[in-house]
Short mmCIF file of C-alpha atoms in Angstrom, two decimals:
data_model
loop_
_atom_site.label_atom_id
_atom_site.label_comp_id
_atom_site.label_asym_id
_atom_site.label_seq_id
_atom_site.Cartn_x
_atom_site.Cartn_y
_atom_site.Cartn_z
CA MET A 1 79.76 74.87 126.55
CA THR A 2 81.50 72.56 123.84
CA THR A 3 85.21 72.10 123.35
CA ALA A 4 84.89 73.88 120.02
CA SER A 5 83.07 76.86 121.38
CA VAL A 6 85.83 77.20 123.99
CA THR A 7 88.50 77.03 121.32
CA HIS A 8 86.63 79.69 119.25
CA HIS A 9 86.20 82.12 122.11
CA HIS A 10 89.84 81.50 123.07
CA ILE A 11 91.25 82.35 119.60
CA VAL A 12 89.49 85.80 119.62
CA LYS A 13 90.75 86.57 123.03
CA THR A 14 94.25 85.61 121.91
CA ALA A 15 94.04 87.84 119.11
CA ALA A 16 92.99 90.71 121.38
CA ASP A 17 95.65 89.91 123.87
CA LEU A 18 98.38 90.34 121.30
CA ALA A 19 97.42 93.87 120.63
CA PRO A 20 100.27 95.33 122.77
CA ASP A 21 102.82 93.25 120.80
CA ILE A 22 101.20 94.19 117.43
CA ARG A 23 101.11 97.91 118.38
CA ALA A 24 104.80 97.83 119.60
CA ALA A 25 105.85 96.18 116.38
CA ALA A 26 103.84 98.55 114.01
CA ASP A 27 106.57 101.14 113.39
CA ALA A 28 109.04 98.40 112.57
CA THR A 29 106.51 96.67 110.36
CA GLU A 30 105.93 100.07 108.45
CA ARG A 31 109.58 100.73 108.01
CA GLY A 32 110.48 97.17 106.98
CA ARG A 33 107.49 97.01 104.54
CA THR A 34 106.61 93.58 105.90
CA VAL A 35 105.45 92.29 109.29
CA ASP A 36 108.13 92.15 111.93
CA PRO A 37 109.63 88.67 111.95
CA ASP A 38 109.39 88.42 115.74
CA LEU A 39 105.68 89.38 115.57
CA ILE A 40 105.05 86.76 112.82
CA GLU A 41 106.28 84.18 115.22
CA LYS A 42 103.99 85.32 118.01
CA LEU A 43 101.02 85.16 115.67
CA ARG A 44 102.11 81.78 114.38
CA SER A 45 102.37 80.43 118.09
CA ALA A 46 98.85 81.91 118.76
CA ARG A 47 97.70 79.71 115.95
CA LEU A 48 95.93 82.57 114.12
CA PHE A 49 97.09 81.09 110.70
CA ASP A 50 95.55 77.84 111.51
CA MET A 51 91.98 79.14 112.06
CA VAL A 52 90.47 77.70 108.94
CA VAL A 53 92.71 74.66 108.26
CA PRO A 54 90.55 71.40 108.85
CA ARG A 55 90.70 69.80 112.26
CA ASP A 56 91.59 66.48 110.62
CA TYR A 57 94.92 68.16 109.64
CA GLY A 58 95.56 69.74 113.01
CA GLY A 59 93.85 72.98 112.35
CA LEU A 60 91.31 74.83 114.27
CA GLU A 61 88.40 74.94 111.71
CA VAL A 62 86.70 77.67 113.45
CA ASP A 63 83.29 79.15 112.36
CA VAL A 64 83.28 82.24 110.05
CA ILE A 65 82.35 84.71 112.72
CA THR A 66 85.18 83.67 114.94
CA MET A 67 87.57 83.99 112.08
CA MET A 68 86.27 87.44 111.30
CA ARG A 69 86.38 88.71 114.88
CA ALA A 70 89.84 87.45 115.35
CA ILE A 71 91.14 89.16 112.23
CA GLU A 72 89.32 92.43 113.28
CA GLU A 73 91.14 92.40 116.56
CA VAL A 74 94.47 92.17 114.87
CA ALA A 75 93.61 94.89 112.55
CA ILE A 76 92.52 97.22 115.28
CA ALA A 77 95.95 96.99 116.69
CA ASP A 78 97.62 97.62 113.14
CA GLY A 79 96.05 97.36 109.74
CA ALA A 80 99.07 95.92 107.83
CA THR A 81 99.40 93.11 110.40
CA GLY A 82 95.64 92.35 110.17
CA TRP A 83 95.92 92.27 106.41
CA CYS A 84 98.55 89.64 106.45
CA VAL A 85 96.68 87.45 108.90
CA ALA A 86 93.56 87.80 106.74
CA ILE A 87 95.40 86.82 103.59
CA GLY A 88 97.14 83.91 105.42
CA VAL A 89 93.90 82.59 106.66
CA GLY A 90 91.96 83.13 103.44
CA THR A 91 94.45 81.33 101.20
CA ALA A 92 94.51 78.50 103.87
CA ILE A 93 91.02 77.65 102.85
CA VAL A 94 92.65 75.80 99.92
CA SER A 95 93.61 73.10 102.38
CA ALA A 96 90.05 71.82 102.30
CA TYR A 97 89.96 71.52 98.49
CA LEU A 98 93.11 69.36 97.90
CA PRO A 99 93.18 65.66 98.27
CA GLU A 100 94.11 64.58 101.78
CA ASP A 101 97.52 63.13 100.81
CA VAL A 102 98.43 66.34 99.22
CA ALA A 103 96.99 68.71 101.87
CA ARG A 104 98.13 67.06 104.99
CA PRO A 105 101.94 67.57 104.50
CA ILE A 106 101.51 71.17 103.30
CA PHE A 107 99.01 72.54 105.75
CA ARG A 108 100.73 71.47 108.99
CA PRO A 109 99.96 73.64 112.21
CA GLY A 110 101.88 76.78 112.00
CA VAL A 111 102.44 76.88 108.15
CA ILE A 112 101.67 80.32 106.65
CA THR A 113 100.42 80.63 103.12
CA GLY A 114 99.58 83.63 100.94
CA GLY A 115 99.55 84.59 97.22
CA PRO A 116 97.42 86.22 94.73
CA VAL A 117 94.42 84.40 93.05
CA GLU A 118 94.41 86.69 89.98
CA PRO A 119 94.95 84.42 86.89
CA ALA A 120 98.17 86.12 85.96
CA GLY A 121 99.96 82.83 85.46
CA ARG A 122 99.90 80.23 82.70
CA LEU A 123 99.65 76.45 83.23
CA THR A 124 100.64 74.27 80.41
CA ARG A 125 101.15 70.56 79.96
CA ASP A 126 104.56 69.10 79.03
CA GLY A 127 105.17 66.05 76.91
CA ASP A 128 104.45 63.79 79.83
CA GLY A 129 101.15 65.54 80.70
CA ALA A 130 102.46 67.28 83.85
CA LEU A 131 101.52 70.89 84.50
CA ARG A 132 104.13 73.62 84.21
CA LEU A 133 103.50 77.04 85.78
CA SER A 134 104.83 80.42 84.77
CA GLY A 135 103.93 83.91 85.46
CA ARG A 136 104.30 87.08 87.39
CA TRP A 137 101.69 88.23 89.95
CA LYS A 138 101.31 91.47 91.81
CA PHE A 139 100.08 92.12 95.37
CA ALA A 140 101.44 88.85 96.88
CA SER A 141 100.81 90.11 100.48
CA GLY A 142 102.84 88.51 103.23
CA SER A 143 105.02 86.65 100.71
CA PRO A 144 108.27 87.24 102.66
CA HIS A 145 107.03 85.02 105.62
CA CYS A 146 105.14 82.36 103.61
CA SER A 147 106.16 78.73 103.31
CA TRP A 148 103.78 78.05 100.52
CA LEU A 149 102.14 80.32 97.92
CA VAL A 150 98.85 80.08 96.09
CA ALA A 151 98.96 81.45 92.51
CA GLY A 152 96.04 81.94 90.14
CA ALA A 153 96.64 80.80 86.60
CA LEU A 154 94.72 79.83 83.38
CA VAL A 155 95.19 76.47 81.87
CA PHE A 156 96.39 76.85 78.27
CA ASP A 157 96.02 74.45 75.23
CA GLY A 158 98.67 75.62 73.01
CA ASP A 159 98.47 79.37 72.69
CA GLN A 160 94.92 79.56 73.85
CA PRO A 161 93.26 79.29 77.30
CA ARG A 162 91.38 76.07 77.82
CA MET A 163 87.63 76.71 77.94
CA LEU A 164 85.14 74.94 79.99
CA GLU A 165 81.44 74.29 79.57
CA GLY A 166 79.61 77.56 79.80
CA GLY A 167 82.36 79.38 78.08
CA MET A 168 84.50 80.10 81.16
CA PRO A 169 88.41 79.69 81.01
CA ASP A 170 89.94 76.95 83.25
CA TRP A 171 91.02 79.25 86.08
CA ARG A 172 93.03 77.22 88.70
CA LEU A 173 94.76 78.01 91.95
CA ALA A 174 98.11 76.34 92.11
CA VAL A 175 99.89 75.74 95.46
CA VAL A 176 103.70 76.06 95.25
CA PRO A 177 106.52 75.90 97.71
CA ARG A 178 108.08 79.34 98.64
CA ASP A 179 111.59 78.13 97.44
CA GLY A 180 110.25 77.86 93.93
CA VAL A 181 109.09 81.50 93.95
CA GLN A 182 111.05 84.68 93.23
CA ILE A 183 109.99 87.58 95.37
CA ILE A 184 110.62 90.93 93.54
CA ASP A 185 110.90 93.91 95.67
CA THR A 186 108.15 96.23 94.32
CA TRP A 187 106.23 97.20 97.33
CA SER A 188 106.99 100.94 97.73
CA VAL A 189 103.46 102.32 98.32
CA SER A 190 101.45 104.85 100.38
CA GLY A 191 99.06 102.49 102.30
CA LEU A 192 99.46 98.95 103.86
CA ARG A 193 103.08 99.46 103.60
CA GLY A 194 103.84 96.71 106.21
CA THR A 195 102.16 93.83 104.20
CA GLY A 196 105.15 93.00 101.99
CA SER A 197 102.76 92.82 99.07
CA HIS A 198 105.54 92.50 96.45
CA ASP A 199 105.46 90.98 93.06
CA ILE A 200 106.20 87.23 92.69
CA ALA A 201 107.50 85.45 89.74
CA ILE A 202 107.57 81.59 88.81
CA GLU A 203 109.19 80.28 85.78
CA ASN A 204 108.34 76.79 84.38
CA ALA A 205 107.63 75.11 87.79
CA HIS A 206 106.39 71.67 87.89
CA VAL A 207 103.09 71.50 89.63
CA ALA A 208 101.28 68.22 90.16
CA GLU A 209 97.68 68.39 88.99
CA GLU A 210 96.67 67.37 92.55
CA ARG A 211 98.05 70.68 93.80
CA THR A 212 95.75 72.77 91.71
CA ILE A 213 92.02 73.45 92.20
CA PRO A 214 89.41 75.14 89.96
CA PHE A 215 88.84 78.58 91.63
CA LEU A 216 85.18 79.18 90.67
CA THR A 217 83.91 75.56 90.73
CA ALA A 218 85.97 73.68 93.44
CA ALA A 219 84.31 71.07 95.45
CA SER A 220 85.54 70.65 99.01
CA ALA A 221 86.99 67.46 100.15
CA MET A 222 85.76 68.28 103.65
CA GLN A 223 82.26 68.21 105.09
CA GLY A 224 82.25 71.18 107.43
CA ALA A 225 80.03 74.29 106.90
CA LEU A 226 83.17 76.40 106.55
CA TYR A 227 84.12 74.56 103.35
CA ARG A 228 80.67 74.95 101.67
CA PHE A 229 81.41 78.70 101.27
CA PRO A 230 82.03 79.68 97.64
CA ILE A 231 85.65 80.58 97.79
CA VAL A 232 85.20 84.14 96.46
CA SER A 233 82.71 84.84 99.16
CA PHE A 234 85.03 83.41 101.86
CA LEU A 235 87.86 85.49 100.79
CA ALA A 236 85.70 88.58 100.76
CA LEU A 237 84.66 87.87 104.40
CA SER A 238 88.30 87.15 105.50
CA ILE A 239 89.55 90.74 104.40
CA ALA A 240 86.44 92.85 105.33
CA PRO A 241 87.17 92.69 109.10
CA VAL A 242 90.42 94.55 108.41
CA VAL A 243 88.81 97.64 107.20
CA CYS A 244 86.43 97.64 110.14
CA GLY A 245 89.37 97.18 112.55
CA ILE A 246 91.34 100.15 110.84
CA ALA A 247 88.25 102.45 111.21
CA ARG A 248 87.80 101.39 114.74
CA ARG A 249 91.39 102.30 115.65
CA ALA A 250 91.14 105.60 113.79
CA LEU A 251 87.96 106.63 115.76
CA ASP A 252 89.46 105.50 119.05
CA GLU A 253 92.68 107.45 118.45
CA LEU A 254 90.62 110.62 117.55
CA ILE A 255 88.77 110.42 120.78
CA VAL A 256 91.98 110.12 122.73
CA LEU A 257 93.53 113.02 120.87
CA ALA A 258 90.39 115.20 121.40
CA GLU A 259 91.01 115.04 125.14
CA ARG A 260 94.26 116.99 124.82
CA LYS A 261 93.98 118.92 121.63
CA THR A 262 92.80 122.32 121.53
CA PRO A 263 92.55 123.53 117.83
CA THR A 264 94.35 126.68 116.80
CA GLY A 265 92.37 129.80 117.68
CA ALA A 266 89.81 127.86 119.84
CA ALA A 267 89.28 128.44 123.52
CA THR A 268 88.05 124.89 124.27
CA PRO A 269 89.54 121.35 123.72
CA LEU A 270 88.43 119.56 120.63
CA ARG A 271 86.14 117.15 122.58
CA GLU A 272 84.03 120.04 123.99
CA ARG A 273 83.21 121.48 120.52
CA GLY A 274 79.88 120.78 119.24
CA VAL A 275 81.10 120.06 115.68
CA ALA A 276 83.51 117.42 116.83
CA GLN A 277 80.74 115.65 119.04
CA HIS A 278 78.33 115.66 116.20
CA GLU A 279 80.85 114.15 113.64
CA VAL A 280 82.16 111.63 116.16
CA ALA A 281 78.59 110.43 116.78
CA ARG A 282 78.00 110.26 113.13
CA ALA A 283 81.22 108.32 112.45
CA GLU A 284 80.38 105.84 115.43
CA ALA A 285 76.92 105.22 113.87
CA THR A 286 78.32 104.73 110.45
CA LEU A 287 80.89 102.27 111.63
CA ARG A 288 78.67 100.29 113.96
CA ALA A 289 75.81 99.94 111.43
CA SER A 290 77.98 98.72 108.64
CA ARG A 291 79.85 96.31 111.00
CA ALA A 292 76.43 95.00 112.18
CA LEU A 293 75.31 94.44 108.57
CA LEU A 294 78.60 92.66 107.77
CA TYR A 295 78.39 90.29 110.70
CA GLU A 296 74.64 89.79 110.37
CA THR A 297 74.98 88.75 106.68
CA ALA A 298 77.92 86.55 107.43
CA ALA A 299 75.86 84.78 110.30
CA GLU A 300 72.92 84.36 107.81
CA ALA A 301 75.24 82.72 105.25
CA TRP A 302 76.75 80.58 108.11
CA ASP A 303 73.37 79.38 109.21
CA THR A 304 72.53 78.22 105.60
CA LEU A 305 75.78 76.37 105.18
CA GLU A 306 75.71 74.75 108.75
CA SER A 307 72.12 73.40 107.87
CA GLY A 308 73.58 71.74 104.81
CA GLY A 309 72.46 74.29 102.27
CA ARG A 310 74.29 76.15 99.58
CA LEU A 311 74.40 79.82 99.20
CA THR A 312 72.12 81.25 96.46
CA VAL A 313 73.23 83.83 93.94
CA LYS A 314 71.24 86.49 95.94
CA GLN A 315 72.98 85.41 99.18
CA ARG A 316 76.47 85.58 97.53
CA ALA A 317 75.52 89.11 96.29
CA LEU A 318 74.31 90.22 99.74
CA VAL A 319 77.65 89.01 101.25
CA ARG A 320 79.58 91.16 98.71
CA LEU A 321 77.18 94.04 99.36
CA ALA A 322 77.88 93.85 103.22
CA VAL A 323 81.61 93.72 102.58
CA VAL A 324 81.74 96.66 100.12
CA HIS A 325 79.33 98.69 102.40
CA ALA A 326 81.71 98.00 105.40
CA THR A 327 84.62 99.28 103.30
CA SER A 328 82.91 102.42 102.07
CA SER A 329 81.68 103.12 105.65
CA ALA A 330 85.23 102.52 107.14
CA ARG A 331 86.51 105.07 104.61
CA GLN A 332 83.98 107.59 105.85
CA THR A 333 84.82 106.88 109.56
CA VAL A 334 88.46 107.33 108.88
CA ASP A 335 87.91 110.64 106.89
CA ILE A 336 85.92 112.01 109.83
CA ALA A 337 88.68 111.08 112.26
CA TYR A 338 91.48 112.40 110.15
CA LYS A 339 89.83 115.57 109.39
CA LEU A 340 89.03 116.37 113.04
CA GLY A 341 92.60 115.57 113.94
CA GLY A 342 93.67 118.58 112.06
CA GLY A 343 97.32 119.32 111.69
CA SER A 344 98.26 116.83 114.36
CA ALA A 345 97.21 114.01 111.94
CA LEU A 346 99.84 114.95 109.42
CA TYR A 347 102.75 113.77 111.39
CA GLU A 348 104.27 110.25 110.95
CA THR A 349 103.84 109.93 114.61
CA SER A 350 100.11 110.07 114.30
CA VAL A 351 98.27 106.80 114.04
CA LEU A 352 95.57 108.82 112.07
CA GLN A 353 97.55 109.43 108.96
CA ARG A 354 98.31 105.67 108.97
CA GLN A 355 94.86 104.61 109.23
CA LEU A 356 93.82 107.05 106.38
CA ARG A 357 96.58 105.54 104.14
CA ASP A 358 95.76 101.99 105.17
CA VAL A 359 91.98 102.17 104.63
CA TYR A 360 92.33 103.71 101.30
CA ALA A 361 94.90 101.13 100.20
CA ALA A 362 92.54 98.24 101.41
CA SER A 363 89.71 99.79 99.45
CA GLN A 364 91.51 99.27 96.05
CA HIS A 365 91.21 95.46 96.57
CA ILE A 366 88.93 94.06 93.85
CA LEU A 367 86.57 92.41 96.29
CA LEU A 368 86.34 95.78 98.33
CA THR A 369 86.03 98.33 95.58
CA ASP A 370 82.78 100.37 95.10
CA LEU A 371 82.65 98.73 91.60
CA ASN A 372 81.09 95.81 93.22
CA TYR A 373 77.90 97.68 93.87
CA GLU A 374 76.84 97.41 90.32
CA THR A 375 77.33 93.71 90.28
CA VAL A 376 75.15 93.33 93.42
CA GLY A 377 72.63 95.73 92.09
CA ARG A 378 72.16 93.57 88.92
CA VAL A 379 71.33 90.59 91.09
CA LEU A 380 68.93 92.46 93.35
CA MET A 381 67.11 93.66 90.14
CA GLY A 382 66.61 90.18 88.79
CA LEU A 383 69.59 90.02 86.35
CA GLN A 384 72.50 87.80 85.97
CA PRO A 385 75.68 88.95 87.77
CA SER A 386 78.20 90.67 85.53
CA SER A 387 81.00 88.68 86.95
CA PRO A 388 81.23 84.92 87.65
CA ALA A 389 83.45 85.70 90.48
CA LEU A 390 80.62 86.48 92.95
#
């Protein structure tokens, strides 16, 4: 067994071993609307945020399956915490696309990044040719505990977005220090409350061109297979395990509840009722099948990249399909668990109500929504994708 494989196995086990701490902090995370600070330090010390940072910079540079499994373990313990780890890991992929002299001081071991890639910002050039960034972004998950934030923006020439060959705007990801960002407390929501996904605002901040990368066409400065993923596909695979983890926890909680719950008017415990047994089996199959497709598709993509290839449009579409199907199946699983939980699932003390809110909140993410089925279907039927962000 190689040193790398030991490290990769160890990081998944470390994530699983943190489950008691994550569960213990879940209520504080929910109430505070951001991951409990003490827990953040434990996650940082466990090096979960270093998983995709290049080894040359002191990161772990794990394979994509290891990354997904570790994120899923965290999400089983708490969906909001799993989401923040996923966002921190996902945005850290930028480390491989920046010049080494820029990336190395930023992506030190233990540094946490986050931020929205939506091009809600504007990059303009001042008189000396330097870039200035302004804008306001929604859904900056994990922003309260980040040291650096990634912000999507369009480069403008005067009043119009700069256009590239092929008719696409110049969409960049800018990496900015936390102290240059205003966090606006907007995160009062139903699901994923503990993610601290507030709005952020930046006004006329200087950004060196070297701290920006083209979102859809960036070429990695690193050679590893991890950095040959199209960034959008990678981001989708980083957050998909969260919904799988949420669903797994919901089903596990329902099975525990069924041991002691006797529905009103029934003579036998829930677990002895045929309808409950039928629905639990159906939910288990739904979750396992979609999870298997997700990991199988990720593994096939990894094999292509590890052999030096690039993902075709169809492969990218199949990655998106697996991600969206996993999300849809996770919702179905949680729905079954919540319904079987009956009145017990209504209380704030019930994990089931939190899983229901969290899985539906996660499903609203643009990479996870059912609207992606149309884009995938176009590709499978021999048409061009309706969005370049595939």
